[in-house]
């Protein structure tokens, strides 16, 4: 059940037994509990040390990883799961209070203007 | 929870950089990014080689296709991400995830292969995200007036067409600024031309 599986494919049998189906990781679910997570959504752990302790496998790694704000895309890459799986896991952890994120559905105009002013000053 | 007062994640916003294969998307992103963007197209080329020689490698790369993105920290609570769309058709399934929630899109155009940007143009016109066309000036490419390029692409006056040098930070900054003007113009005035 190691997630640090070898990168090469020198042993097909080993690769087969160590491969965990994505739906096992998510408990059979394909849709995230929260629909508004995106690739670039930044996620941060509310308590990266104590919050991660009771968790296992991918969830534990995600909470530890999010000691610093991390994008959903980077989480998927670091935990080596497809993006859809990462979204399910992250949204669960947001719902359970282990992680927090801010992703409004639509940016207010003043935020767009703030982005423009910053970009112009690059 | 413990000790530290509430931890808040910065707001992440996203701009998509699109266009044909080899048009300069990674160069464009790299010109302003704080992090080195992954060159997806180079990675894909290596993967293609790998498929021929190494069993199993292709399975690995289809689950975690390298994303081509850069980051600009605008302030402590706001981060701008620039995502490049994969230039090869077989990764087009990634586009919806890449584009979802983007504040705007830059479609890069190479005048030597103008038709290469048509799939991106079609996609973003249908999808409705505000976008600008940025003509990347390659050394040795024949120069066309922006009006000629606009006509060749068949886009209306409501879409800004600007020139850029994807290698130059100031030039990329100006394209991003033009896009933000367009985004704000679309939001505040509807889809009317914005000073073009």
mmCIF file of N, CA and C in Angstrom, chain A residues 7 9 38-40 42 44-47 66-67 69 71 73-74 80-83 87 97 100-104 106-109 111-116 118-120 122, chain B residues 1-2 7-14 55-56 60 63-64 67 69 72 74-75 77-79 81 83 97-98 100-101 103 169 173 176-178 180-181 183-184 187-188:
data_model
loop_
_atom_site.group_PDB
_atom_site.id
_atom_site.type_symbol
_atom_site.label_atom_id
_atom_site.label_comp_id
_atom_site.label_asym_id
_atom_site.label_seq_id
_atom_site.Cartn_x
_atom_site.Cartn_y
_atom_site.Cartn_z
ATOM 1 N N UNK A 7 9.108 4.247 -9.782
ATOM 2 C CA UNK A 7 8.707 4.998 -10.963
ATOM 3 C C UNK A 7 8.867 4.163 -12.230
ATOM 4 N N UNK A 9 9.137 0.648 -14.600
ATOM 5 C CA UNK A 9 8.184 -0.446 -14.770
ATOM 6 C C UNK A 9 8.956 -1.738 -14.966
ATOM 7 N N UNK A 38 -10.974 24.192 -7.870
ATOM 8 C CA UNK A 38 -10.373 24.232 -9.200
ATOM 9 C C UNK A 38 -8.921 23.812 -9.106
ATOM 10 N N UNK A 39 -8.309 23.625 -10.270
ATOM 11 C CA UNK A 39 -6.892 23.278 -10.337
ATOM 12 C C UNK A 39 -6.026 24.184 -9.481
ATOM 13 N N UNK A 40 -6.336 25.497 -9.565
ATOM 14 C CA UNK A 40 -5.458 26.490 -8.959
ATOM 15 C C UNK A 40 -5.888 26.897 -7.556
ATOM 16 N N UNK A 42 -6.095 27.434 -3.905
ATOM 17 C CA UNK A 42 -5.077 27.273 -2.866
ATOM 18 C C UNK A 42 -5.736 26.749 -1.601
ATOM 19 N N UNK A 44 -5.052 25.333 2.433
ATOM 20 C CA UNK A 44 -4.107 25.369 3.542
ATOM 21 C C UNK A 44 -4.683 24.559 4.699
ATOM 22 N N UNK A 45 -3.795 23.878 5.437
ATOM 23 C CA UNK A 45 -4.235 23.058 6.571
ATOM 24 C C UNK A 45 -4.554 23.965 7.756
ATOM 25 N N UNK A 46 -5.660 23.681 8.430
ATOM 26 C CA UNK A 46 -5.987 24.469 9.610
ATOM 27 C C UNK A 46 -5.005 24.146 10.739
ATOM 28 N N UNK A 47 -4.571 22.897 10.797
ATOM 29 C CA UNK A 47 -3.560 22.491 11.772
ATOM 30 C C UNK A 47 -2.742 21.347 11.183
ATOM 31 N N UNK A 66 -0.135 20.611 3.030
ATOM 32 C CA UNK A 66 -0.789 21.918 3.048
ATOM 33 C C UNK A 66 -0.413 22.750 4.273
ATOM 34 N N UNK A 67 0.723 22.435 4.888
ATOM 35 C CA UNK A 67 1.261 23.332 5.920
ATOM 36 C C UNK A 67 1.450 24.709 5.290
ATOM 37 N N UNK A 69 0.199 27.010 1.838
ATOM 38 C CA UNK A 69 -0.869 27.033 0.842
ATOM 39 C C UNK A 69 -0.398 26.335 -0.435
ATOM 40 N N UNK A 71 -1.722 24.425 -4.289
ATOM 41 C CA UNK A 71 -2.836 24.308 -5.239
ATOM 42 C C UNK A 71 -3.315 22.860 -5.331
ATOM 43 N N UNK A 73 -3.842 21.308 -8.009
ATOM 44 C CA UNK A 73 -3.028 20.654 -9.045
ATOM 45 C C UNK A 73 -1.728 20.104 -8.463
ATOM 46 N N UNK A 74 -1.101 20.892 -7.595
ATOM 47 C CA UNK A 74 0.160 20.428 -7.000
ATOM 48 C C UNK A 74 -0.076 19.269 -6.034
ATOM 49 N N UNK A 80 0.292 11.847 -6.290
ATOM 50 C CA UNK A 80 0.262 10.938 -7.439
ATOM 51 C C UNK A 80 -1.109 10.308 -7.646
ATOM 52 N N UNK A 81 -2.116 11.155 -7.652
ATOM 53 C CA UNK A 81 -3.469 10.696 -7.988
ATOM 54 C C UNK A 81 -4.004 11.592 -9.097
ATOM 55 N N UNK A 82 -4.974 11.084 -9.874
ATOM 56 C CA UNK A 82 -5.584 11.942 -10.897
ATOM 57 C C UNK A 82 -6.265 13.147 -10.255
ATOM 58 N N UNK A 83 -6.404 14.174 -11.041
ATOM 59 C CA UNK A 83 -6.970 15.422 -10.541
ATOM 60 C C UNK A 83 -8.349 15.226 -9.897
ATOM 61 N N UNK A 87 -9.488 16.186 -6.107
ATOM 62 C CA UNK A 87 -10.603 17.089 -5.771
ATOM 63 C C UNK A 87 -11.519 16.466 -4.726
ATOM 64 N N UNK A 97 -13.039 20.121 8.005
ATOM 65 C CA UNK A 97 -12.359 21.178 8.750
ATOM 66 C C UNK A 97 -10.845 21.046 8.825
ATOM 67 N N UNK A 100 -8.660 24.466 4.610
ATOM 68 C CA UNK A 100 -9.516 25.597 4.299
ATOM 69 C C UNK A 100 -9.055 26.217 2.978
ATOM 70 N N UNK A 101 -9.987 26.823 2.267
ATOM 71 C CA UNK A 101 -9.652 27.454 0.997
ATOM 72 C C UNK A 101 -10.596 28.620 0.765
ATOM 73 N N UNK A 102 -10.225 29.508 -0.129
ATOM 74 C CA UNK A 102 -11.173 30.560 -0.487
ATOM 75 C C UNK A 102 -11.274 30.617 -2.002
ATOM 76 N N UNK A 103 -12.455 30.360 -2.504
ATOM 77 C CA UNK A 103 -12.667 30.296 -3.952
ATOM 78 C C UNK A 103 -14.068 30.787 -4.284
ATOM 79 N N UNK A 104 -14.252 32.113 -4.346
ATOM 80 C CA UNK A 104 -15.586 32.619 -4.678
ATOM 81 C C UNK A 104 -15.977 32.225 -6.098
ATOM 82 N N UNK A 106 -17.670 33.953 -8.293
ATOM 83 C CA UNK A 106 -17.368 35.049 -9.209
ATOM 84 C C UNK A 106 -16.596 36.125 -8.454
ATOM 85 N N UNK A 107 -15.535 36.624 -9.074
ATOM 86 C CA UNK A 107 -14.729 37.645 -8.413
ATOM 87 C C UNK A 107 -15.463 38.981 -8.457
ATOM 88 N N UNK A 108 -15.472 39.714 -7.340
ATOM 89 C CA UNK A 108 -16.076 41.050 -7.377
ATOM 90 C C UNK A 108 -15.237 41.987 -8.244
ATOM 91 N N UNK A 109 -15.896 43.012 -8.768
ATOM 92 C CA UNK A 109 -15.222 43.948 -9.670
ATOM 93 C C UNK A 109 -13.973 44.565 -9.034
ATOM 94 N N UNK A 111 -11.961 43.301 -7.014
ATOM 95 C CA UNK A 111 -10.843 42.342 -7.048
ATOM 96 C C UNK A 111 -10.223 42.305 -8.448
ATOM 97 N N UNK A 112 -11.073 42.352 -9.474
ATOM 98 C CA UNK A 112 -10.550 42.385 -10.851
ATOM 99 C C UNK A 112 -9.680 43.629 -11.051
ATOM 100 N N UNK A 113 -10.137 44.749 -10.500
ATOM 101 C CA UNK A 113 -9.358 45.982 -10.645
ATOM 102 C C UNK A 113 -8.046 45.902 -9.876
ATOM 103 N N UNK A 114 -8.104 45.222 -8.736
ATOM 104 C CA UNK A 114 -6.879 45.024 -7.951
ATOM 105 C C UNK A 114 -5.882 44.175 -8.759
ATOM 106 N N UNK A 115 -6.391 43.144 -9.405
ATOM 107 C CA UNK A 115 -5.515 42.282 -10.217
ATOM 108 C C UNK A 115 -4.909 43.109 -11.359
ATOM 109 N N UNK A 116 -5.743 43.898 -12.031
ATOM 110 C CA UNK A 116 -5.248 44.725 -13.141
ATOM 111 C C UNK A 116 -4.135 45.665 -12.672
ATOM 112 N N UNK A 118 -2.148 45.409 -10.092
ATOM 113 C CA UNK A 118 -0.939 44.633 -9.780
ATOM 114 C C UNK A 118 -0.214 44.216 -11.055
ATOM 115 N N UNK A 119 -0.992 43.753 -12.036
ATOM 116 C CA UNK A 119 -0.404 43.265 -13.285
ATOM 117 C C UNK A 119 0.300 44.406 -14.024
ATOM 118 N N UNK A 120 -0.351 45.555 -14.041
ATOM 119 C CA UNK A 120 0.258 46.722 -14.703
ATOM 120 C C UNK A 120 1.573 47.125 -14.044
ATOM 121 N N UNK A 122 3.787 45.074 -12.769
ATOM 122 C CA UNK A 122 4.794 43.997 -12.780
ATOM 123 C C UNK A 122 6.126 44.473 -13.362
ATOM 124 N N UNK B 1 -6.726 26.373 14.559
ATOM 125 C CA UNK B 1 -7.002 25.551 15.734
ATOM 126 C C UNK B 1 -6.034 25.944 16.833
ATOM 127 N N UNK B 2 -4.961 25.194 17.030
ATOM 128 C CA UNK B 2 -4.074 25.484 18.159
ATOM 129 C C UNK B 2 -3.267 26.744 17.913
ATOM 130 N N UNK B 7 -5.851 30.385 10.052
ATOM 131 C CA UNK B 7 -5.013 30.316 8.860
ATOM 132 C C UNK B 7 -5.922 30.459 7.658
ATOM 133 N N UNK B 8 -5.599 31.375 6.799
ATOM 134 C CA UNK B 8 -6.444 31.578 5.620
ATOM 135 C C UNK B 8 -5.639 31.350 4.356
ATOM 136 N N UNK B 9 -6.261 30.650 3.429
ATOM 137 C CA UNK B 9 -5.597 30.408 2.150
ATOM 138 C C UNK B 9 -5.720 31.663 1.291
ATOM 139 N N UNK B 10 -4.641 32.062 0.617
ATOM 140 C CA UNK B 10 -4.758 33.193 -0.306
ATOM 141 C C UNK B 10 -5.748 32.861 -1.424
ATOM 142 N N UNK B 11 -6.322 33.888 -1.995
ATOM 143 C CA UNK B 11 -7.199 33.710 -3.151
ATOM 144 C C UNK B 11 -6.334 33.428 -4.374
ATOM 145 N N UNK B 12 -6.691 32.393 -5.119
ATOM 146 C CA UNK B 12 -5.967 32.075 -6.352
ATOM 147 C C UNK B 12 -6.826 32.443 -7.552
ATOM 148 N N UNK B 13 -6.264 33.199 -8.469
ATOM 149 C CA UNK B 13 -6.973 33.508 -9.706
ATOM 150 C C UNK B 13 -6.146 32.972 -10.871
ATOM 151 N N UNK B 14 -6.800 32.769 -12.007
ATOM 152 C CA UNK B 14 -6.140 32.047 -13.099
ATOM 153 C C UNK B 14 -6.383 32.718 -14.439
ATOM 154 N N UNK B 55 7.545 0.032 -21.505
ATOM 155 C CA UNK B 55 6.175 -0.301 -21.090
ATOM 156 C C UNK B 55 5.901 0.290 -19.714
ATOM 157 N N UNK B 56 4.661 0.749 -19.520
ATOM 158 C CA UNK B 56 4.287 1.209 -18.184
ATOM 159 C C UNK B 56 4.458 2.689 -17.984
ATOM 160 N N UNK B 60 1.679 5.889 -16.315
ATOM 161 C CA UNK B 60 2.035 6.851 -15.285
ATOM 162 C C UNK B 60 1.756 8.287 -15.741
ATOM 163 N N UNK B 63 -1.951 9.607 -15.900
ATOM 164 C CA UNK B 63 -2.645 9.969 -14.663
ATOM 165 C C UNK B 63 -2.178 11.322 -14.139
ATOM 166 N N UNK B 64 -0.938 11.662 -14.349
ATOM 167 C CA UNK B 64 -0.443 12.942 -13.868
ATOM 168 C C UNK B 64 0.290 13.653 -15.000
ATOM 169 N N UNK B 67 1.443 19.734 -15.834
ATOM 170 C CA UNK B 67 0.754 20.955 -16.202
ATOM 171 C C UNK B 67 1.768 22.076 -16.362
ATOM 172 N N UNK B 69 2.411 25.595 -15.863
ATOM 173 C CA UNK B 69 1.856 26.789 -15.225
ATOM 174 C C UNK B 69 2.913 27.592 -14.492
ATOM 175 N N UNK B 72 2.402 34.197 -10.101
ATOM 176 C CA UNK B 72 2.821 35.541 -9.738
ATOM 177 C C UNK B 72 2.103 35.883 -8.433
ATOM 178 N N UNK B 74 0.658 38.372 -6.293
ATOM 179 C CA UNK B 74 0.302 39.777 -6.482
ATOM 180 C C UNK B 74 0.352 40.520 -5.158
ATOM 181 N N UNK B 75 -0.168 39.923 -4.111
ATOM 182 C CA UNK B 75 0.061 40.427 -2.755
ATOM 183 C C UNK B 75 -0.151 39.254 -1.794
ATOM 184 N N UNK B 77 -2.448 38.125 -0.118
ATOM 185 C CA UNK B 77 -3.689 37.357 -0.119
ATOM 186 C C UNK B 77 -4.184 37.042 -1.534
ATOM 187 N N UNK B 78 -3.330 37.256 -2.537
ATOM 188 C CA UNK B 78 -3.782 37.100 -3.919
ATOM 189 C C UNK B 78 -2.655 36.534 -4.786
ATOM 190 N N UNK B 79 -2.901 35.378 -5.377
ATOM 191 C CA UNK B 79 -1.915 34.754 -6.254
ATOM 192 C C UNK B 79 -2.510 34.569 -7.646
ATOM 193 N N UNK B 81 -2.221 32.659 -11.190
ATOM 194 C CA UNK B 81 -1.630 31.512 -11.876
ATOM 195 C C UNK B 81 -1.867 31.652 -13.371
ATOM 196 N N UNK B 83 -1.897 29.340 -16.651
ATOM 197 C CA UNK B 83 -1.896 27.948 -17.109
ATOM 198 C C UNK B 83 -1.808 27.899 -18.621
ATOM 199 N N UNK B 97 -10.919 21.430 -17.383
ATOM 200 C CA UNK B 97 -10.396 21.661 -16.034
ATOM 201 C C UNK B 97 -9.498 22.886 -15.988
ATOM 202 N N UNK B 98 -8.701 23.051 -17.042
ATOM 203 C CA UNK B 98 -7.791 24.195 -17.079
ATOM 204 C C UNK B 98 -8.548 25.512 -17.147
ATOM 205 N N UNK B 100 -11.863 26.110 -16.458
ATOM 206 C CA UNK B 100 -12.920 26.352 -15.473
ATOM 207 C C UNK B 100 -12.501 27.439 -14.475
ATOM 208 N N UNK B 101 -13.297 28.485 -14.418
ATOM 209 C CA UNK B 101 -13.046 29.542 -13.439
ATOM 210 C C UNK B 101 -11.987 30.554 -13.847
ATOM 211 N N UNK B 103 -10.257 33.799 -15.209
ATOM 212 C CA UNK B 103 -10.801 35.149 -15.374
ATOM 213 C C UNK B 103 -10.665 35.609 -16.818
ATOM 214 N N UNK B 169 9.540 40.413 -20.475
ATOM 215 C CA UNK B 169 8.651 40.597 -19.335
ATOM 216 C C UNK B 169 7.704 41.786 -19.527
ATOM 217 N N UNK B 173 3.720 41.617 -19.606
ATOM 218 C CA UNK B 173 2.961 42.432 -18.657
ATOM 219 C C UNK B 173 1.874 43.249 -19.384
ATOM 220 N N UNK B 176 -1.001 41.062 -20.415
ATOM 221 C CA UNK B 176 -1.828 40.746 -19.244
ATOM 222 C C UNK B 176 -2.699 41.952 -18.873
ATOM 223 N N UNK B 177 -2.110 43.146 -18.976
ATOM 224 C CA UNK B 177 -2.869 44.368 -18.695
ATOM 225 C C UNK B 177 -4.016 44.545 -19.677
ATOM 226 N N UNK B 178 -3.745 44.293 -20.963
ATOM 227 C CA UNK B 178 -4.788 44.402 -21.988
ATOM 228 C C UNK B 178 -5.914 43.404 -21.709
ATOM 229 N N UNK B 180 -6.739 42.204 -18.734
ATOM 230 C CA UNK B 180 -7.507 42.645 -17.558
ATOM 231 C C UNK B 180 -8.450 43.784 -17.927
ATOM 232 N N UNK B 181 -8.010 44.686 -18.813
ATOM 233 C CA UNK B 181 -8.913 45.746 -19.297
ATOM 234 C C UNK B 181 -10.133 45.123 -19.972
ATOM 235 N N UNK B 183 -11.325 42.062 -19.520
ATOM 236 C CA UNK B 183 -12.137 41.356 -18.516
ATOM 237 C C UNK B 183 -13.033 42.352 -17.784
ATOM 238 N N UNK B 184 -12.443 43.475 -17.387
ATOM 239 C CA UNK B 184 -13.203 44.479 -16.643
ATOM 240 C C UNK B 184 -14.223 45.151 -17.565
ATOM 241 N N UNK B 187 -17.150 42.912 -18.004
ATOM 242 C CA UNK B 187 -17.947 42.886 -16.780
ATOM 243 C C UNK B 187 -18.780 44.165 -16.627
ATOM 244 N N UNK B 188 -18.174 45.314 -16.894
ATOM 245 C CA UNK B 188 -18.848 46.568 -16.567
ATOM 246 C C UNK B 188 -19.707 47.100 -17.712
#
